[in-house]
Amino acid sequence: MQHLFLMEFFGRGQSGRSYAATERVRVFKSLQKNVRLVTFDYNDIWQAVAPDLEATHLNMMAYYQGDAIAGGVRVERLHDHQQVTLVDRVFNQSDRLVGEIYYGLDNKTVSRRVAILYNADGSERIRLLYQQNKVAQVHFWQAGQLQVMSFTALVRQFLQEITAQEPSVIYADVLEEEMTQAYLGVSNAVAKVAYIHADHHVGQHQILVGFRNLLRSRQFDWIVTGTHNPAVDVQTEWQCRTADIAPASITVPKSVTALADRRAMSVVVVTRFDRIKRVEDMIAAVVQAHQQNRDINLQLYGTITDQAYYTQLQKQVTDAHASNYITFNGPTTMRSRPSRLAN
């Protein structure tokens, strides 16, 4: 039995979802299970993301390119005079061109326009046409025949092929609607398990699209949540079979956990400032706790993805007269500011 953990994409900086997925794979490896982490987007950053899991990683693009990229690839990135990326050229170990990605500007933001993947003999295998950094159409060559399809259809075909090779349980970390549809279309799986995060509710009774379609479909055997309350919510509201698990933990390096480096009574939050994160609840809790213990303080770190929301949070702190013990410290890493770690 193989266990396939599905994630759409891994970036150079791991998100909370991708970190959780890699930790699940490590747990299954430690239990000596046949486990693979399956991704779908075209990238060559796996060694930078989780090198210890590289042997368990299966990428859809690499699967279809086969021998063309055996042994790994290298990427040459070409820029214009303003250092804007124009083209990524991908070469295999024999210095044969096996991929090209062309970029353009959308509202001053660099985005992919076309990605072309080649076979070992130089013929075209897959062409991905993008709109606003999402695949709008796929040209797929198989046995000399061209098929034009959606990205969802390509993902579904890929998953059907790999689950037909061996009995498989698929674990989907689902957000995007099109990816949800692809996962749901797989008929070969022995069982389907979906993970839902605390953000399946955005505001009261408002469900994110990907989760809503997943719940409505009732085509997963189990829904897994990170804590008990969401499991009960989903079971009650949607009559789905659920289970809850302990969230993945992070091992903090000893270099940043010395007692001398810790600030007593500090609460440290590292997140992105987006409404989905509900930072306002953390601020309200600390304001309430501070009334009982004047030493309690809150240190907030992270990037701003919603400026209006960030301004709202700042006003919340000001209105609560909490600026002296609740501070916004901008983006950081644990390694860069060890003195801020809390007991």
JSON list of N, CA, C and O in Angstrom, two decimals, residues 148-197:
[
{"chain": "A", "resi": 148, "resn": "VAL", "atom": "N", "xyz": [-5.39, 18.78, -25.94]},
{"chain": "A", "resi": 148, "resn": "VAL", "atom": "CA", "xyz": [-5.56, 20.08, -25.31]},
{"chain": "A", "resi": 148, "resn": "VAL", "atom": "C", "xyz": [-6.53, 19.90, -24.15]},
{"chain": "A", "resi": 148, "resn": "VAL", "atom": "O", "xyz": [-7.64, 19.39, -24.34]},
{"chain": "A", "resi": 149, "resn": "MET", "atom": "N", "xyz": [-6.09, 20.25, -22.98]},
{"chain": "A", "resi": 149, "resn": "MET", "atom": "CA", "xyz": [-6.90, 19.98, -21.78]},
{"chain": "A", "resi": 149, "resn": "MET", "atom": "C", "xyz": [-6.69, 21.05, -20.73]},
{"chain": "A", "resi": 149, "resn": "MET", "atom": "O", "xyz": [-5.81, 21.93, -20.86]},
{"chain": "A", "resi": 150, "resn": "SER", "atom": "N", "xyz": [-7.48, 20.99, -19.67]},
{"chain": "A", "resi": 150, "resn": "SER", "atom": "CA", "xyz": [-7.29, 21.87, -18.53]},
{"chain": "A", "resi": 150, "resn": "SER", "atom": "C", "xyz": [-6.21, 21.29, -17.63]},
{"chain": "A", "resi": 150, "resn": "SER", "atom": "O", "xyz": [-5.86, 20.10, -17.72]},
{"chain": "A", "resi": 151, "resn": "PHE", "atom": "N", "xyz": [-5.68, 22.12, -16.75]},
{"chain": "A", "resi": 151, "resn": "PHE", "atom": "CA", "xyz": [-4.70, 21.65, -15.78]},
{"chain": "A", "resi": 151, "resn": "PHE", "atom": "C", "xyz": [-5.34, 20.62, -14.84]},
{"chain": "A", "resi": 151, "resn": "PHE", "atom": "O", "xyz": [-4.71, 19.64, -14.46]},
{"chain": "A", "resi": 152, "resn": "THR", "atom": "N", "xyz": [-6.60, 20.83, -14.49]},
{"chain": "A", "resi": 152, "resn": "THR", "atom": "CA", "xyz": [-7.32, 19.88, -13.65]},
{"chain": "A", "resi": 152, "resn": "THR", "atom": "C", "xyz": [-7.35, 18.50, -14.29]},
{"chain": "A", "resi": 152, "resn": "THR", "atom": "O", "xyz": [-7.12, 17.49, -13.62]},
{"chain": "A", "resi": 153, "resn": "ALA", "atom": "N", "xyz": [-7.62, 18.46, -15.61]},
{"chain": "A", "resi": 153, "resn": "ALA", "atom": "CA", "xyz": [-7.69, 17.17, -16.31]},
{"chain": "A", "resi": 153, "resn": "ALA", "atom": "C", "xyz": [-6.34, 16.49, -16.33]},
{"chain": "A", "resi": 153, "resn": "ALA", "atom": "O", "xyz": [-6.25, 15.25, -16.20]},
{"chain": "A", "resi": 154, "resn": "LEU", "atom": "N", "xyz": [-5.25, 17.26, -16.49]},
{"chain": "A", "resi": 154, "resn": "LEU", "atom": "CA", "xyz": [-3.92, 16.67, -16.49]},
{"chain": "A", "resi": 154, "resn": "LEU", "atom": "C", "xyz": [-3.59, 16.08, -15.12]},
{"chain": "A", "resi": 154, "resn": "LEU", "atom": "O", "xyz": [-3.06, 14.97, -15.03]},
{"chain": "A", "resi": 155, "resn": "VAL", "atom": "N", "xyz": [-3.90, 16.81, -14.06]},
{"chain": "A", "resi": 155, "resn": "VAL", "atom": "CA", "xyz": [-3.65, 16.31, -12.71]},
{"chain": "A", "resi": 155, "resn": "VAL", "atom": "C", "xyz": [-4.45, 15.04, -12.46]},
{"chain": "A", "resi": 155, "resn": "VAL", "atom": "O", "xyz": [-3.93, 14.05, -11.91]},
{"chain": "A", "resi": 156, "resn": "ARG", "atom": "N", "xyz": [-5.71, 15.03, -12.87]},
{"chain": "A", "resi": 156, "resn": "ARG", "atom": "CA", "xyz": [-6.54, 13.85, -12.67]},
{"chain": "A", "resi": 156, "resn": "ARG", "atom": "C", "xyz": [-5.96, 12.64, -13.42]},
{"chain": "A", "resi": 156, "resn": "ARG", "atom": "O", "xyz": [-5.88, 11.54, -12.87]},
{"chain": "A", "resi": 157, "resn": "GLN", "atom": "N", "xyz": [-5.52, 12.86, -14.65]},
{"chain": "A", "resi": 157, "resn": "GLN", "atom": "CA", "xyz": [-4.93, 11.77, -15.44]},
{"chain": "A", "resi": 157, "resn": "GLN", "atom": "C", "xyz": [-3.68, 11.22, -14.76]},
{"chain": "A", "resi": 157, "resn": "GLN", "atom": "O", "xyz": [-3.48, 10.01, -14.66]},
{"chain": "A", "resi": 158, "resn": "PHE", "atom": "N", "xyz": [-2.84, 12.12, -14.28]},
{"chain": "A", "resi": 158, "resn": "PHE", "atom": "CA", "xyz": [-1.61, 11.74, -13.59]},
{"chain": "A", "resi": 158, "resn": "PHE", "atom": "C", "xyz": [-1.91, 10.90, -12.35]},
{"chain": "A", "resi": 158, "resn": "PHE", "atom": "O", "xyz": [-1.32, 9.83, -12.12]},
{"chain": "A", "resi": 159, "resn": "LEU", "atom": "N", "xyz": [-2.85, 11.36, -11.54]},
{"chain": "A", "resi": 159, "resn": "LEU", "atom": "CA", "xyz": [-3.19, 10.64, -10.31]},
{"chain": "A", "resi": 159, "resn": "LEU", "atom": "C", "xyz": [-3.83, 9.29, -10.61]},
{"chain": "A", "resi": 159, "resn": "LEU", "atom": "O", "xyz": [-3.59, 8.31, -9.90]},
{"chain": "A", "resi": 160, "resn": "GLN", "atom": "N", "xyz": [-4.61, 9.23, -11.66]},
{"chain": "A", "resi": 160, "resn": "GLN", "atom": "CA", "xyz": [-5.20, 7.96, -12.05]},
{"chain": "A", "resi": 160, "resn": "GLN", "atom": "C", "xyz": [-4.11, 6.95, -12.42]},
{"chain": "A", "resi": 160, "resn": "GLN", "atom": "O", "xyz": [-4.18, 5.77, -12.07]},
{"chain": "A", "resi": 161, "resn": "GLU", "atom": "N", "xyz": [-3.08, 7.44, -13.12]},
{"chain": "A", "resi": 161, "resn": "GLU", "atom": "CA", "xyz": [-2.00, 6.55, -13.54]},
{"chain": "A", "resi": 161, "resn": "GLU", "atom": "C", "xyz": [-1.21, 6.01, -12.35]},
{"chain": "A", "resi": 161, "resn": "GLU", "atom": "O", "xyz": [-0.95, 4.81, -12.26]},
{"chain": "A", "resi": 162, "resn": "ILE", "atom": "N", "xyz": [-0.83, 6.89, -11.42]},
{"chain": "A", "resi": 162, "resn": "ILE", "atom": "CA", "xyz": [0.04, 6.42, -10.33]},
{"chain": "A", "resi": 162, "resn": "ILE", "atom": "C", "xyz": [-0.74, 5.61, -9.30]},
{"chain": "A", "resi": 162, "resn": "ILE", "atom": "O", "xyz": [-0.18, 4.71, -8.66]},
{"chain": "A", "resi": 163, "resn": "THR", "atom": "N", "xyz": [-2.05, 5.87, -9.14]},
{"chain": "A", "resi": 163, "resn": "THR", "atom": "CA", "xyz": [-2.83, 5.05, -8.21]},
{"chain": "A", "resi": 163, "resn": "THR", "atom": "C", "xyz": [-3.21, 3.71, -8.83]},
{"chain": "A", "resi": 163, "resn": "THR", "atom": "O", "xyz": [-3.56, 2.76, -8.10]},
{"chain": "A", "resi": 164, "resn": "ALA", "atom": "N", "xyz": [-3.15, 3.61, -10.16]},
{"chain": "A", "resi": 164, "resn": "ALA", "atom": "CA", "xyz": [-3.41, 2.32, -10.82]},
{"chain": "A", "resi": 164, "resn": "ALA", "atom": "C", "xyz": [-2.22, 1.38, -10.72]},
{"chain": "A", "resi": 164, "resn": "ALA", "atom": "O", "xyz": [-2.37, 0.16, -10.83]},
{"chain": "A", "resi": 165, "resn": "GLN", "atom": "N", "xyz": [-1.03, 1.93, -10.46]},
{"chain": "A", "resi": 165, "resn": "GLN", "atom": "CA", "xyz": [0.18, 1.11, -10.40]},
{"chain": "A", "resi": 165, "resn": "GLN", "atom": "C", "xyz": [0.28, 0.31, -9.12]},
{"chain": "A", "resi": 165, "resn": "GLN", "atom": "O", "xyz": [0.90, -0.76, -9.08]},
{"chain": "A", "resi": 166, "resn": "GLU", "atom": "N", "xyz": [-0.33, 0.81, -8.05]},
{"chain": "A", "resi": 166, "resn": "GLU", "atom": "CA", "xyz": [-0.24, 0.16, -6.74]},
{"chain": "A", "resi": 166, "resn": "GLU", "atom": "C", "xyz": [-1.40, 0.66, -5.90]},
{"chain": "A", "resi": 166, "resn": "GLU", "atom": "O", "xyz": [-1.79, 1.83, -6.00]},
{"chain": "A", "resi": 167, "resn": "PRO", "atom": "N", "xyz": [-2.02, -0.19, -5.05]},
{"chain": "A", "resi": 167, "resn": "PRO", "atom": "CA", "xyz": [-3.09, 0.28, -4.17]},
{"chain": "A", "resi": 167, "resn": "PRO", "atom": "C", "xyz": [-2.62, 1.50, -3.37]},
{"chain": "A", "resi": 167, "resn": "PRO", "atom": "O", "xyz": [-1.53, 1.50, -2.81]},
{"chain": "A", "resi": 168, "resn": "SER", "atom": "N", "xyz": [-3.46, 2.55, -3.35]},
{"chain": "A", "resi": 168, "resn": "SER", "atom": "CA", "xyz": [-3.02, 3.83, -2.81]},
{"chain": "A", "resi": 168, "resn": "SER", "atom": "C", "xyz": [-4.09, 4.50, -1.96]},
{"chain": "A", "resi": 168, "resn": "SER", "atom": "O", "xyz": [-5.28, 4.44, -2.28]},
{"chain": "A", "resi": 169, "resn": "VAL", "atom": "N", "xyz": [-3.62, 5.13, -0.89]},
{"chain": "A", "resi": 169, "resn": "VAL", "atom": "CA", "xyz": [-4.45, 6.06, -0.13]},
{"chain": "A", "resi": 169, "resn": "VAL", "atom": "C", "xyz": [-3.93, 7.45, -0.46]},
{"chain": "A", "resi": 169, "resn": "VAL", "atom": "O", "xyz": [-2.72, 7.70, -0.40]},
{"chain": "A", "resi": 170, "resn": "ILE", "atom": "N", "xyz": [-4.82, 8.37, -0.84]},
{"chain": "A", "resi": 170, "resn": "ILE", "atom": "CA", "xyz": [-4.39, 9.73, -1.16]},
{"chain": "A", "resi": 170, "resn": "ILE", "atom": "C", "xyz": [-4.84, 10.67, -0.04]},
{"chain": "A", "resi": 170, "resn": "ILE", "atom": "O", "xyz": [-5.94, 10.56, 0.48]},
{"chain": "A", "resi": 171, "resn": "TYR", "atom": "N", "xyz": [-3.92, 11.56, 0.31]},
{"chain": "A", "resi": 171, "resn": "TYR", "atom": "CA", "xyz": [-4.15, 12.55, 1.35]},
{"chain": "A", "resi": 171, "resn": "TYR", "atom": "C", "xyz": [-4.04, 13.92, 0.69]},
{"chain": "A", "resi": 171, "resn": "TYR", "atom": "O", "xyz": [-2.98, 14.30, 0.20]},
{"chain": "A", "resi": 172, "resn": "ALA", "atom": "N", "xyz": [-5.14, 14.65, 0.65]},
{"chain": "A", "resi": 172, "resn": "ALA", "atom": "CA", "xyz": [-5.17, 15.91, -0.08]},
{"chain": "A", "resi": 172, "resn": "ALA", "atom": "C", "xyz": [-5.23, 17.08, 0.88]},
{"chain": "A", "resi": 172, "resn": "ALA", "atom": "O", "xyz": [-6.09, 17.13, 1.76]},
{"chain": "A", "resi": 173, "resn": "ASP", "atom": "N", "xyz": [-4.30, 18.01, 0.69]},
{"chain": "A", "resi": 173, "resn": "ASP", "atom": "CA", "xyz": [-4.31, 19.25, 1.44]},
{"chain": "A", "resi": 173, "resn": "ASP", "atom": "C", "xyz": [-4.94, 20.28, 0.50]},
{"chain": "A", "resi": 173, "resn": "ASP", "atom": "O", "xyz": [-4.26, 20.87, -0.33]},
{"chain": "A", "resi": 174, "resn": "VAL", "atom": "N", "xyz": [-6.25, 20.46, 0.60]},
{"chain": "A", "resi": 174, "resn": "VAL", "atom": "CA", "xyz": [-7.01, 21.09, -0.47]},
{"chain": "A", "resi": 174, "resn": "VAL", "atom": "C", "xyz": [-7.35, 22.54, -0.16]},
{"chain": "A", "resi": 174, "resn": "VAL", "atom": "O", "xyz": [-7.83, 22.85, 0.92]},
{"chain": "A", "resi": 175, "resn": "LEU", "atom": "N", "xyz": [-7.10, 23.42, -1.11]},
{"chain": "A", "resi": 175, "resn": "LEU", "atom": "CA", "xyz": [-7.58, 24.80, -1.06]},
{"chain": "A", "resi": 175, "resn": "LEU", "atom": "C", "xyz": [-8.13, 25.24, -2.42]},
{"chain": "A", "resi": 175, "resn": "LEU", "atom": "O", "xyz": [-9.23, 25.74, -2.51]},
{"chain": "A", "resi": 176, "resn": "GLU", "atom": "N", "xyz": [-7.34, 25.06, -3.48]},
{"chain": "A", "resi": 176, "resn": "GLU", "atom": "CA", "xyz": [-7.76, 25.55, -4.78]},
{"chain": "A", "resi": 176, "resn": "GLU", "atom": "C", "xyz": [-8.91, 24.71, -5.34]},
{"chain": "A", "resi": 176, "resn": "GLU", "atom": "O", "xyz": [-8.88, 23.49, -5.31]},
{"chain": "A", "resi": 177, "resn": "GLU", "atom": "N", "xyz": [-9.91, 25.40, -5.90]},
{"chain": "A", "resi": 177, "resn": "GLU", "atom": "CA", "xyz": [-11.10, 24.72, -6.40]},
{"chain": "A", "resi": 177, "resn": "GLU", "atom": "C", "xyz": [-10.76, 23.73, -7.50]},
{"chain": "A", "resi": 177, "resn": "GLU", "atom": "O", "xyz": [-11.24, 22.59, -7.51]},
{"chain": "A", "resi": 178, "resn": "GLU", "atom": "N", "xyz": [-9.89, 24.14, -8.46]},
{"chain": "A", "resi": 178, "resn": "GLU", "atom": "CA", "xyz": [-9.59, 23.25, -9.57]},
{"chain": "A", "resi": 178, "resn": "GLU", "atom": "C", "xyz": [-8.84, 22.01, -9.11]},
{"chain": "A", "resi": 178, "resn": "GLU", "atom": "O", "xyz": [-9.03, 20.91, -9.63]},
{"chain": "A", "resi": 179, "resn": "MET", "atom": "N", "xyz": [-7.98, 22.16, -8.08]},
{"chain": "A", "resi": 179, "resn": "MET", "atom": "CA", "xyz": [-7.26, 21.01, -7.56]},
{"chain": "A", "resi": 179, "resn": "MET", "atom": "C", "xyz": [-8.21, 20.08, -6.81]},
{"chain": "A", "resi": 179, "resn": "MET", "atom": "O", "xyz": [-8.10, 18.86, -6.87]},
{"chain": "A", "resi": 180, "resn": "THR", "atom": "N", "xyz": [-9.17, 20.67, -6.10]},
{"chain": "A", "resi": 180, "resn": "THR", "atom": "CA", "xyz": [-10.17, 19.84, -5.42]},
{"chain": "A", "resi": 180, "resn": "THR", "atom": "C", "xyz": [-10.89, 18.96, -6.41]},
{"chain": "A", "resi": 180, "resn": "THR", "atom": "O", "xyz": [-11.09, 17.76, -6.18]},
{"chain": "A", "resi": 181, "resn": "GLN", "atom": "N", "xyz": [-11.28, 19.52, -7.54]},
{"chain": "A", "resi": 181, "resn": "GLN", "atom": "CA", "xyz": [-11.99, 18.75, -8.55]},
{"chain": "A", "resi": 181, "resn": "GLN", "atom": "C", "xyz": [-11.11, 17.63, -9.11]},
{"chain": "A", "resi": 181, "resn": "GLN", "atom": "O", "xyz": [-11.59, 16.53, -9.39]},
{"chain": "A", "resi": 182, "resn": "ALA", "atom": "N", "xyz": [-9.82, 17.90, -9.26]},
{"chain": "A", "resi": 182, "resn": "ALA", "atom": "CA", "xyz": [-8.91, 16.86, -9.76]},
{"chain": "A", "resi": 182, "resn": "ALA", "atom": "C", "xyz": [-8.82, 15.70, -8.77]},
{"chain": "A", "resi": 182, "resn": "ALA", "atom": "O", "xyz": [-8.91, 14.53, -9.15]},
{"chain": "A", "resi": 183, "resn": "TYR", "atom": "N", "xyz": [-8.66, 16.01, -7.49]},
{"chain": "A", "resi": 183, "resn": "TYR", "atom": "CA", "xyz": [-8.55, 14.95, -6.49]},
{"chain": "A", "resi": 183, "resn": "TYR", "atom": "C", "xyz": [-9.83, 14.12, -6.44]},
{"chain": "A", "resi": 183, "resn": "TYR", "atom": "O", "xyz": [-9.79, 12.89, -6.31]},
{"chain": "A", "resi": 184, "resn": "LEU", "atom": "N", "xyz": [-10.97, 14.81, -6.52]},
{"chain": "A", "resi": 184, "resn": "LEU", "atom": "CA", "xyz": [-12.25, 14.12, -6.41]},
{"chain": "A", "resi": 184, "resn": "LEU", "atom": "C", "xyz": [-12.49, 13.19, -7.60]},
{"chain": "A", "resi": 184, "resn": "LEU", "atom": "O", "xyz": [-13.24, 12.22, -7.49]},
{"chain": "A", "resi": 185, "resn": "GLY", "atom": "N", "xyz": [-11.83, 13.48, -8.74]},
{"chain": "A", "resi": 185, "resn": "GLY", "atom": "CA", "xyz": [-12.04, 12.68, -9.92]},
{"chain": "A", "resi": 185, "resn": "GLY", "atom": "C", "xyz": [-11.26, 11.39, -9.97]},
{"chain": "A", "resi": 185, "resn": "GLY", "atom": "O", "xyz": [-11.42, 10.59, -10.89]},
{"chain": "A", "resi": 186, "resn": "VAL", "atom": "N", "xyz": [-10.40, 11.16, -8.99]},
{"chain": "A", "resi": 186, "resn": "VAL", "atom": "CA", "xyz": [-9.58, 9.94, -8.97]},
{"chain": "A", "resi": 186, "resn": "VAL", "atom": "C", "xyz": [-10.43, 8.77, -8.49]},
{"chain": "A", "resi": 186, "resn": "VAL", "atom": "O", "xyz": [-10.96, 8.78, -7.38]},
{"chain": "A", "resi": 187, "resn": "SER", "atom": "N", "xyz": [-10.54, 7.73, -9.34]},
{"chain": "A", "resi": 187, "resn": "SER", "atom": "CA", "xyz": [-11.40, 6.59, -9.00]},
{"chain": "A", "resi": 187, "resn": "SER", "atom": "C", "xyz": [-10.63, 5.37, -8.51]},
{"chain": "A", "resi": 187, "resn": "SER", "atom": "O", "xyz": [-11.23, 4.43, -7.98]},
{"chain": "A", "resi": 188, "resn": "ASN", "atom": "N", "xyz": [-9.30, 5.37, -8.67]},
{"chain": "A", "resi": 188, "resn": "ASN", "atom": "CA", "xyz": [-8.51, 4.19, -8.32]},
{"chain": "A", "resi": 188, "resn": "ASN", "atom": "C", "xyz": [-8.13, 4.08, -6.85]},
{"chain": "A", "resi": 188, "resn": "ASN", "atom": "O", "xyz": [-7.70, 3.03, -6.40]},
{"chain": "A", "resi": 189, "resn": "ALA", "atom": "N", "xyz": [-8.25, 5.17, -6.11]},
{"chain": "A", "resi": 189, "resn": "ALA", "atom": "CA", "xyz": [-7.72, 5.20, -4.74]},
{"chain": "A", "resi": 189, "resn": "ALA", "atom": "C", "xyz": [-8.48, 4.23, -3.83]},
{"chain": "A", "resi": 189, "resn": "ALA", "atom": "O", "xyz": [-9.71, 4.12, -3.91]},
{"chain": "A", "resi": 190, "resn": "VAL", "atom": "N", "xyz": [-7.75, 3.57, -2.96]},
{"chain": "A", "resi": 190, "resn": "VAL", "atom": "CA", "xyz": [-8.36, 2.71, -1.94]},
{"chain": "A", "resi": 190, "resn": "VAL", "atom": "C", "xyz": [-9.16, 3.56, -0.96]},
{"chain": "A", "resi": 190, "resn": "VAL", "atom": "O", "xyz": [-10.25, 3.18, -0.52]},
{"chain": "A", "resi": 191, "resn": "ALA", "atom": "N", "xyz": [-8.60, 4.72, -0.62]},
{"chain": "A", "resi": 191, "resn": "ALA", "atom": "CA", "xyz": [-9.30, 5.66, 0.27]},
{"chain": "A", "resi": 191, "resn": "ALA", "atom": "C", "xyz": [-8.79, 7.06, -0.02]},
{"chain": "A", "resi": 191, "resn": "ALA", "atom": "O", "xyz": [-7.66, 7.25, -0.49]},
{"chain": "A", "resi": 192, "resn": "LYS", "atom": "N", "xyz": [-9.65, 8.06, 0.26]},
{"chain": "A", "resi": 192, "resn": "LYS", "atom": "CA", "xyz": [-9.28, 9.46, 0.11]},
{"chain": "A", "resi": 192, "resn": "LYS", "atom": "C", "xyz": [-9.44, 10.16, 1.45]},
{"chain": "A", "resi": 192, "resn": "LYS", "atom": "O", "xyz": [-10.50, 10.06, 2.09]},
{"chain": "A", "resi": 193, "resn": "VAL", "atom": "N", "xyz": [-8.37, 10.86, 1.84]},
{"chain": "A", "resi": 193, "resn": "VAL", "atom": "CA", "xyz": [-8.37, 11.59, 3.11]},
{"chain": "A", "resi": 193, "resn": "VAL", "atom": "C", "xyz": [-8.06, 13.04, 2.79]},
{"chain": "A", "resi": 193, "resn": "VAL", "atom": "O", "xyz": [-7.13, 13.33, 2.03]},
{"chain": "A", "resi": 194, "resn": "ALA", "atom": "N", "xyz": [-8.83, 13.96, 3.34]},
{"chain": "A", "resi": 194, "resn": "ALA", "atom": "CA", "xyz": [-8.60, 15.39, 3.09]},
{"chain": "A", "resi": 194, "resn": "ALA", "atom": "C", "xyz": [-8.29, 16.11, 4.39]},
{"chain": "A", "resi": 194, "resn": "ALA", "atom": "O", "xyz": [-8.87, 15.79, 5.44]},
{"chain": "A", "resi": 195, "resn": "TYR", "atom": "N", "xyz": [-7.37, 17.05, 4.33]},
{"chain": "A", "resi": 195, "resn": "TYR", "atom": "CA", "xyz": [-7.02, 17.87, 5.48]},
{"chain": "A", "resi": 195, "resn": "TYR", "atom": "C", "xyz": [-7.72, 19.22, 5.37]},
{"chain": "A", "resi": 195, "resn": "TYR", "atom": "O", "xyz": [-7.69, 19.86, 4.32]},
{"chain": "A", "resi": 196, "resn": "ILE", "atom": "N", "xyz": [-8.33, 19.66, 6.46]},
{"chain": "A", "resi": 196, "resn": "ILE", "atom": "CA", "xyz": [-8.95, 20.98, 6.52]},
{"chain": "A", "resi": 196, "resn": "ILE", "atom": "C", "xyz": [-8.29, 21.76, 7.65]},
{"chain": "A", "resi": 196, "resn": "ILE", "atom": "O", "xyz": [-8.06, 21.23, 8.74]},
{"chain": "A", "resi": 197, "resn": "HIS", "atom": "N", "xyz": [-8.00, 23.01, 7.37]},
{"chain": "A", "resi": 197, "resn": "HIS", "atom": "CA", "xyz": [-7.30, 23.86, 8.34]},
{"chain": "A", "resi": 197, "resn": "HIS", "atom": "C", "xyz": [-8.30, 24.70, 9.13]},
{"chain": "A", "resi": 197, "resn": "HIS", "atom": "O", "xyz": [-9.49, 24.74, 8.82]}
]
